[in-house]
Amino acid sequence: MRHFKSRDLFIIFALLLTGCAGVEKEKPLEKEKSPLNTQITIESYNMSEKEHLLISKTGVGQIEFFKLNGTPKEDDELQFSVEVFKNGKFKEVLLKTWDGPETKYQDGFISFGISDIENEGHSLKLITGTPSGLATTIYSNNMTSSSFSKLVGEKVTLEKNKPVYLAAWLGTTKNELSSGGGENGEIPSGIEEAELAFLCKVLWADKEKK
């Protein structure tokens, strides 16, 4: 009987240790989940060969895609827009849209594309896609050469009131032009050389009063 009780006590003790270990393991998991609610990240999406083929059938000349994850806090919003620069200086904002607070993004897609419009001189069609919709506009120009590149490579974490630039189209009437590429969402260094530039931008900001 004494041997039987000792064995039972050992089993109970082992079960208690297992239970305590389970509790200890659960705590870090809870801590790991909490930051996800306050982070908003953007990263480049690399299309497959088949996706490139499908896009080529749409008539869109140049386009880049990005993935968006996170949830803005209450009274915050994400603003999407295209900024126009002339000779390296900011001129105006086009295609500004925004998503309201507490919108949850899970592999949401953002895109920025540009196409030449036939039979309309040097007019360009600018296209921005956000998780909530699509916006387009026409812009006339006399540029004779251009470059188009993405400005975000690896995952970038948004900071409140700090813009992240996703992609850039740079145009010139001269013979040379910088490619304007980047990795961290900053304004490309070659923008000073461009007579005309379009930059797709995302901004995490306070909700605007409409």
PDB file of C-alpha atoms in Angstrom:
ATOM      1  CA  MET A   1       0.000   0.000   0.000  1.00  0.00           C
ATOM      2  CA  ARG A   2       2.819   2.430   0.860  1.00  0.00           C
ATOM      3  CA  HIS A   3       4.473   1.738  -2.490  1.00  0.00           C
ATOM      4  CA  PHE A   4       1.177   2.434  -4.274  1.00  0.00           C
ATOM      5  CA  LYS A   5       0.724   5.811  -2.504  1.00  0.00           C
ATOM      6  CA  SER A   6       4.277   6.907  -3.331  1.00  0.00           C
ATOM      7  CA  ARG A   7       3.725   6.117  -6.973  1.00  0.00           C
ATOM      8  CA  ASP A   8       0.445   8.078  -6.984  1.00  0.00           C
ATOM      9  CA  LEU A   9       2.126  11.074  -5.361  1.00  0.00           C
ATOM     10  CA  PHE A  10       4.858  11.012  -8.006  1.00  0.00           C
ATOM     11  CA  ILE A  11       2.293  11.005 -10.823  1.00  0.00           C
ATOM     12  CA  ILE A  12       0.373  13.898  -9.256  1.00  0.00           C
ATOM     13  CA  PHE A  13       3.604  15.856  -8.792  1.00  0.00           C
ATOM     14  CA  ALA A  14       4.611  15.240 -12.397  1.00  0.00           C
ATOM     15  CA  LEU A  15       1.190  16.396 -13.608  1.00  0.00           C
ATOM     16  CA  LEU A  16       1.477  19.573 -11.532  1.00  0.00           C
ATOM     17  CA  LEU A  17       4.896  20.318 -13.036  1.00  0.00           C
ATOM     18  CA  THR A  18       3.507  19.783 -16.526  1.00  0.00           C
ATOM     19  CA  GLY A  19       0.616  22.115 -15.789  1.00  0.00           C
ATOM     20  CA  CYS A  20       2.939  24.818 -14.448  1.00  0.00           C
ATOM     21  CA  ALA A  21       5.147  24.507 -17.501  1.00  0.00           C
ATOM     22  CA  GLY A  22       2.085  24.907 -19.715  1.00  0.00           C
ATOM     23  CA  VAL A  23       1.123  28.085 -17.888  1.00  0.00           C
ATOM     24  CA  GLU A  24       4.639  29.469 -18.276  1.00  0.00           C
ATOM     25  CA  LYS A  25       4.560  28.732 -22.017  1.00  0.00           C
ATOM     26  CA  GLU A  26       1.242  30.499 -22.486  1.00  0.00           C
ATOM     27  CA  LYS A  27       2.453  33.834 -21.071  1.00  0.00           C
ATOM     28  CA  PRO A  28       5.032  34.633 -23.779  1.00  0.00           C
ATOM     29  CA  LEU A  29       2.489  33.799 -26.482  1.00  0.00           C
ATOM     30  CA  GLU A  30       0.100  36.379 -25.095  1.00  0.00           C
ATOM     31  CA  LYS A  31       2.896  38.965 -25.084  1.00  0.00           C
ATOM     32  CA  GLU A  32       3.798  38.125 -28.659  1.00  0.00           C
ATOM     33  CA  LYS A  33       0.272  38.757 -29.884  1.00  0.00           C
ATOM     34  CA  SER A  34      -0.182  42.230 -28.433  1.00  0.00           C
ATOM     35  CA  PRO A  35       2.324  44.198 -30.597  1.00  0.00           C
ATOM     36  CA  LEU A  36       0.617  43.003 -33.786  1.00  0.00           C
ATOM     37  CA  ASN A  37      -2.350  45.220 -32.993  1.00  0.00           C
ATOM     38  CA  THR A  38      -0.212  48.374 -33.022  1.00  0.00           C
ATOM     39  CA  GLN A  39       2.082  47.670 -35.995  1.00  0.00           C
ATOM     40  CA  ILE A  40       1.396  48.531 -39.624  1.00  0.00           C
ATOM     41  CA  THR A  41       3.816  47.103 -42.169  1.00  0.00           C
ATOM     42  CA  ILE A  42       4.278  47.352 -45.928  1.00  0.00           C
ATOM     43  CA  GLU A  43       6.391  45.118 -48.112  1.00  0.00           C
ATOM     44  CA  SER A  44       6.951  44.601 -51.814  1.00  0.00           C
ATOM     45  CA  TYR A  45       4.925  41.884 -53.545  1.00  0.00           C
ATOM     46  CA  ASN A  46       6.840  40.070 -56.265  1.00  0.00           C
ATOM     47  CA  MET A  47       4.578  38.825 -59.018  1.00  0.00           C
ATOM     48  CA  SER A  48       4.928  35.376 -60.505  1.00  0.00           C
ATOM     49  CA  GLU A  49       5.605  34.864 -64.212  1.00  0.00           C
ATOM     50  CA  LYS A  50       1.929  34.040 -64.770  1.00  0.00           C
ATOM     51  CA  GLU A  51       0.810  37.179 -62.936  1.00  0.00           C
ATOM     52  CA  HIS A  52       3.158  39.294 -65.084  1.00  0.00           C
ATOM     53  CA  LEU A  53       1.591  37.714 -68.159  1.00  0.00           C
ATOM     54  CA  LEU A  54      -1.925  38.498 -66.953  1.00  0.00           C
ATOM     55  CA  ILE A  55      -1.015  42.130 -66.177  1.00  0.00           C
ATOM     56  CA  SER A  56       0.461  42.514 -69.666  1.00  0.00           C
ATOM     57  CA  LYS A  57      -3.005  41.743 -71.095  1.00  0.00           C
ATOM     58  CA  THR A  58      -4.643  44.627 -69.195  1.00  0.00           C
ATOM     59  CA  GLY A  59      -2.901  47.460 -71.029  1.00  0.00           C
ATOM     60  CA  VAL A  60      -1.198  48.773 -67.885  1.00  0.00           C
ATOM     61  CA  GLY A  61       2.309  49.723 -68.954  1.00  0.00           C
ATOM     62  CA  GLN A  62       4.128  49.704 -65.607  1.00  0.00           C
ATOM     63  CA  ILE A  63       2.864  48.671 -62.177  1.00  0.00           C
ATOM     64  CA  GLU A  64       4.146  47.645 -58.745  1.00  0.00           C
ATOM     65  CA  PHE A  65       2.270  45.856 -55.954  1.00  0.00           C
ATOM     66  CA  PHE A  66       2.717  45.953 -52.169  1.00  0.00           C
ATOM     67  CA  LYS A  67       1.238  44.064 -49.192  1.00  0.00           C
ATOM     68  CA  LEU A  68      -0.210  45.884 -46.203  1.00  0.00           C
ATOM     69  CA  ASN A  69      -0.743  44.409 -42.713  1.00  0.00           C
ATOM     70  CA  GLY A  70      -1.871  45.910 -39.412  1.00  0.00           C
ATOM     71  CA  THR A  71      -4.679  47.886 -37.765  1.00  0.00           C
ATOM     72  CA  PRO A  72      -4.619  51.665 -37.154  1.00  0.00           C
ATOM     73  CA  LYS A  73      -5.725  52.791 -33.723  1.00  0.00           C
ATOM     74  CA  GLU A  74      -8.936  54.649 -33.034  1.00  0.00           C
ATOM     75  CA  ASP A  75      -8.905  58.202 -34.479  1.00  0.00           C
ATOM     76  CA  ASP A  76      -6.109  57.220 -36.908  1.00  0.00           C
ATOM     77  CA  GLU A  77      -6.314  56.577 -40.635  1.00  0.00           C
ATOM     78  CA  LEU A  78      -4.157  55.553 -43.567  1.00  0.00           C
ATOM     79  CA  GLN A  79      -3.884  58.113 -46.365  1.00  0.00           C
ATOM     80  CA  PHE A  80      -2.942  57.069 -49.907  1.00  0.00           C
ATOM     81  CA  SER A  81      -1.912  59.611 -52.542  1.00  0.00           C
ATOM     82  CA  VAL A  82       0.343  60.464 -55.493  1.00  0.00           C
ATOM     83  CA  GLU A  83       2.657  63.449 -55.088  1.00  0.00           C
ATOM     84  CA  VAL A  84       3.779  65.445 -58.131  1.00  0.00           C
ATOM     85  CA  PHE A  85       7.283  66.943 -58.258  1.00  0.00           C
ATOM     86  CA  LYS A  86       8.666  69.286 -60.922  1.00  0.00           C
ATOM     87  CA  ASN A  87      12.432  69.810 -61.155  1.00  0.00           C
ATOM     88  CA  GLY A  88      12.813  68.211 -57.722  1.00  0.00           C
ATOM     89  CA  LYS A  89      10.247  70.421 -55.987  1.00  0.00           C
ATOM     90  CA  PHE A  90       6.842  69.350 -54.656  1.00  0.00           C
ATOM     91  CA  LYS A  91       3.924  70.770 -56.639  1.00  0.00           C
ATOM     92  CA  GLU A  92       0.627  69.033 -55.850  1.00  0.00           C
ATOM     93  CA  VAL A  93      -1.222  65.939 -54.612  1.00  0.00           C
ATOM     94  CA  LEU A  94      -3.282  63.652 -56.845  1.00  0.00           C
ATOM     95  CA  LEU A  95      -5.615  60.711 -56.151  1.00  0.00           C
ATOM     96  CA  LYS A  96      -5.783  61.204 -52.389  1.00  0.00           C
ATOM     97  CA  THR A  97      -7.908  58.582 -50.632  1.00  0.00           C
ATOM     98  CA  TRP A  98      -8.054  57.287 -47.082  1.00  0.00           C
ATOM     99  CA  ASP A  99      -9.308  54.374 -45.013  1.00  0.00           C
ATOM    100  CA  GLY A 100     -11.050  55.001 -41.712  1.00  0.00           C
ATOM    101  CA  PRO A 101      -9.822  54.051 -38.225  1.00  0.00           C
ATOM    102  CA  GLU A 102      -9.837  50.470 -36.990  1.00  0.00           C
ATOM    103  CA  THR A 103      -9.653  49.071 -40.527  1.00  0.00           C
ATOM    104  CA  LYS A 104      -7.886  45.738 -40.231  1.00  0.00           C
ATOM    105  CA  TYR A 105      -5.438  44.979 -43.026  1.00  0.00           C
ATOM    106  CA  GLN A 106      -4.428  41.377 -43.586  1.00  0.00           C
ATOM    107  CA  ASP A 107      -2.393  40.955 -46.758  1.00  0.00           C
ATOM    108  CA  GLY A 108      -4.218  43.928 -48.253  1.00  0.00           C
ATOM    109  CA  PHE A 109      -2.873  45.072 -51.613  1.00  0.00           C
ATOM    110  CA  ILE A 110      -1.669  48.512 -52.701  1.00  0.00           C
ATOM    111  CA  SER A 111      -0.660  49.181 -56.295  1.00  0.00           C
ATOM    112  CA  PHE A 112       0.684  52.041 -58.377  1.00  0.00           C
ATOM    113  CA  GLY A 113       0.675  51.901 -62.145  1.00  0.00           C
ATOM    114  CA  ILE A 114       1.206  54.196 -65.137  1.00  0.00           C
ATOM    115  CA  SER A 115       0.192  53.794 -68.766  1.00  0.00           C
ATOM    116  CA  ASP A 116       0.625  55.870 -71.915  1.00  0.00           C
ATOM    117  CA  ILE A 117      -2.654  56.864 -73.532  1.00  0.00           C
ATOM    118  CA  GLU A 118      -2.735  56.438 -77.306  1.00  0.00           C
ATOM    119  CA  ASN A 119      -4.061  59.249 -79.509  1.00  0.00           C
ATOM    120  CA  GLU A 120      -3.687  61.790 -76.695  1.00  0.00           C
ATOM    121  CA  GLY A 121      -0.135  63.033 -77.197  1.00  0.00           C
ATOM    122  CA  HIS A 122       2.046  62.385 -74.166  1.00  0.00           C
ATOM    123  CA  SER A 123      -0.805  61.956 -71.687  1.00  0.00           C
ATOM    124  CA  LEU A 124      -0.349  59.417 -68.907  1.00  0.00           C
ATOM    125  CA  LYS A 125      -2.946  57.477 -66.959  1.00  0.00           C
ATOM    126  CA  LEU A 126      -2.069  57.189 -63.259  1.00  0.00           C
ATOM    127  CA  ILE A 127      -3.627  54.286 -61.357  1.00  0.00           C
ATOM    128  CA  THR A 128      -3.587  53.676 -57.607  1.00  0.00           C
ATOM    129  CA  GLY A 129      -5.151  50.652 -55.978  1.00  0.00           C
ATOM    130  CA  THR A 130      -5.819  50.466 -52.237  1.00  0.00           C
ATOM    131  CA  PRO A 131      -7.468  47.771 -50.089  1.00  0.00           C
ATOM    132  CA  SER A 132     -10.761  49.685 -50.397  1.00  0.00           C
ATOM    133  CA  GLY A 133     -10.791  50.667 -54.066  1.00  0.00           C
ATOM    134  CA  LEU A 134      -9.203  52.044 -57.225  1.00  0.00           C
ATOM    135  CA  ALA A 135      -8.521  55.637 -58.368  1.00  0.00           C
ATOM    136  CA  THR A 136      -7.285  56.975 -61.721  1.00  0.00           C
ATOM    137  CA  THR A 137      -6.464  60.303 -63.341  1.00  0.00           C
ATOM    138  CA  ILE A 138      -4.999  61.641 -66.593  1.00  0.00           C
ATOM    139  CA  TYR A 139      -1.888  63.842 -66.610  1.00  0.00           C
ATOM    140  CA  SER A 140      -0.454  65.610 -69.663  1.00  0.00           C
ATOM    141  CA  ASN A 141       3.313  65.936 -70.088  1.00  0.00           C
ATOM    142  CA  ASN A 142       6.025  66.359 -72.728  1.00  0.00           C
ATOM    143  CA  MET A 143       8.639  63.989 -71.292  1.00  0.00           C
ATOM    144  CA  THR A 144      10.605  61.989 -73.857  1.00  0.00           C
ATOM    145  CA  SER A 145      12.148  59.374 -71.530  1.00  0.00           C
ATOM    146  CA  SER A 146      11.282  57.976 -68.122  1.00  0.00           C
ATOM    147  CA  SER A 147      12.054  55.405 -65.442  1.00  0.00           C
ATOM    148  CA  PHE A 148       9.716  53.521 -63.122  1.00  0.00           C
ATOM    149  CA  SER A 149      10.838  51.781 -59.934  1.00  0.00           C
ATOM    150  CA  LYS A 150       9.708  50.624 -56.506  1.00  0.00           C
ATOM    151  CA  LEU A 151      10.996  52.341 -53.373  1.00  0.00           C
ATOM    152  CA  VAL A 152      10.180  49.601 -50.827  1.00  0.00           C
ATOM    153  CA  GLY A 153      11.961  46.258 -50.857  1.00  0.00           C
ATOM    154  CA  GLU A 154      11.991  44.423 -47.545  1.00  0.00           C
ATOM    155  CA  LYS A 155       9.244  44.906 -44.947  1.00  0.00           C
ATOM    156  CA  VAL A 156       8.933  48.482 -43.691  1.00  0.00           C
ATOM    157  CA  THR A 157       7.136  49.383 -40.445  1.00  0.00           C
ATOM    158  CA  LEU A 158       5.114  52.596 -40.657  1.00  0.00           C
ATOM    159  CA  GLU A 159       5.687  55.374 -38.138  1.00  0.00           C
ATOM    160  CA  LYS A 160       2.981  57.866 -37.243  1.00  0.00           C
ATOM    161  CA  ASN A 161       3.090  60.986 -39.468  1.00  0.00           C
ATOM    162  CA  LYS A 162       6.135  59.752 -41.407  1.00  0.00           C
ATOM    163  CA  PRO A 163       5.373  59.166 -45.110  1.00  0.00           C
ATOM    164  CA  VAL A 164       6.453  55.996 -46.885  1.00  0.00           C
ATOM    165  CA  TYR A 165       6.966  56.270 -50.642  1.00  0.00           C
ATOM    166  CA  LEU A 166       6.185  53.034 -52.483  1.00  0.00           C
ATOM    167  CA  ALA A 167       7.067  53.663 -56.130  1.00  0.00           C
ATOM    168  CA  ALA A 168       8.230  56.472 -58.409  1.00  0.00           C
ATOM    169  CA  TRP A 169       7.915  57.475 -62.054  1.00  0.00           C
ATOM    170  CA  LEU A 170      10.590  59.956 -63.159  1.00  0.00           C
ATOM    171  CA  GLY A 171      10.498  61.775 -66.509  1.00  0.00           C
ATOM    172  CA  THR A 172      12.829  64.047 -68.468  1.00  0.00           C
ATOM    173  CA  THR A 173      13.349  65.597 -71.904  1.00  0.00           C
ATOM    174  CA  LYS A 174      17.117  65.129 -71.569  1.00  0.00           C
ATOM    175  CA  ASN A 175      19.273  62.162 -72.555  1.00  0.00           C
ATOM    176  CA  GLU A 176      20.092  60.860 -69.062  1.00  0.00           C
ATOM    177  CA  LEU A 177      17.979  60.022 -66.009  1.00  0.00           C
ATOM    178  CA  SER A 178      18.610  58.210 -62.738  1.00  0.00           C
ATOM    179  CA  SER A 179      16.645  54.993 -62.122  1.00  0.00           C
ATOM    180  CA  GLY A 180      15.283  56.370 -58.829  1.00  0.00           C
ATOM    181  CA  GLY A 181      15.141  53.027 -57.000  1.00  0.00           C
ATOM    182  CA  GLY A 182      15.145  52.512 -53.224  1.00  0.00           C
ATOM    183  CA  GLU A 183      14.467  50.066 -50.400  1.00  0.00           C
ATOM    184  CA  ASN A 184      13.226  51.944 -47.318  1.00  0.00           C
ATOM    185  CA  GLY A 185      10.358  54.056 -48.622  1.00  0.00           C
ATOM    186  CA  GLU A 186      12.266  57.334 -48.971  1.00  0.00           C
ATOM    187  CA  ILE A 187      12.119  59.945 -51.734  1.00  0.00           C
ATOM    188  CA  PRO A 188      14.560  58.797 -54.443  1.00  0.00           C
ATOM    189  CA  SER A 189      17.822  60.713 -54.701  1.00  0.00           C
ATOM    190  CA  GLY A 190      17.465  61.064 -58.489  1.00  0.00           C
ATOM    191  CA  ILE A 191      14.337  63.191 -58.191  1.00  0.00           C
ATOM    192  CA  GLU A 192      16.385  66.400 -58.590  1.00  0.00           C
ATOM    193  CA  GLU A 193      17.327  65.295 -62.118  1.00  0.00           C
ATOM    194  CA  ALA A 194      13.710  64.659 -63.126  1.00  0.00           C
ATOM    195  CA  GLU A 195      11.688  67.425 -64.739  1.00  0.00           C
ATOM    196  CA  LEU A 196       8.518  65.602 -63.729  1.00  0.00           C
ATOM    197  CA  ALA A 197       7.981  62.895 -61.092  1.00  0.00           C
ATOM    198  CA  PHE A 198       5.047  60.984 -59.600  1.00  0.00           C
ATOM    199  CA  LEU A 199       5.532  59.346 -56.189  1.00  0.00           C
ATOM    200  CA  CYS A 200       2.980  56.970 -54.668  1.00  0.00           C
ATOM    201  CA  LYS A 201       2.770  57.624 -50.916  1.00  0.00           C
ATOM    202  CA  VAL A 202       1.216  56.098 -47.785  1.00  0.00           C
ATOM    203  CA  LEU A 203       0.844  58.071 -44.560  1.00  0.00           C
ATOM    204  CA  TRP A 204      -0.338  56.892 -41.133  1.00  0.00           C
ATOM    205  CA  ALA A 205      -1.911  59.988 -39.587  1.00  0.00           C
ATOM    206  CA  ASP A 206      -4.597  61.369 -37.322  1.00  0.00           C
ATOM    207  CA  LYS A 207      -8.073  61.110 -38.778  1.00  0.00           C
ATOM    208  CA  GLU A 208      -8.873  64.222 -40.770  1.00  0.00           C
ATOM    209  CA  LYS A 209     -12.000  66.174 -39.876  1.00  0.00           C
ATOM    210  CA  LYS A 210     -14.235  66.092 -42.935  1.00  0.00           C
TER     211      LYS A 210
END
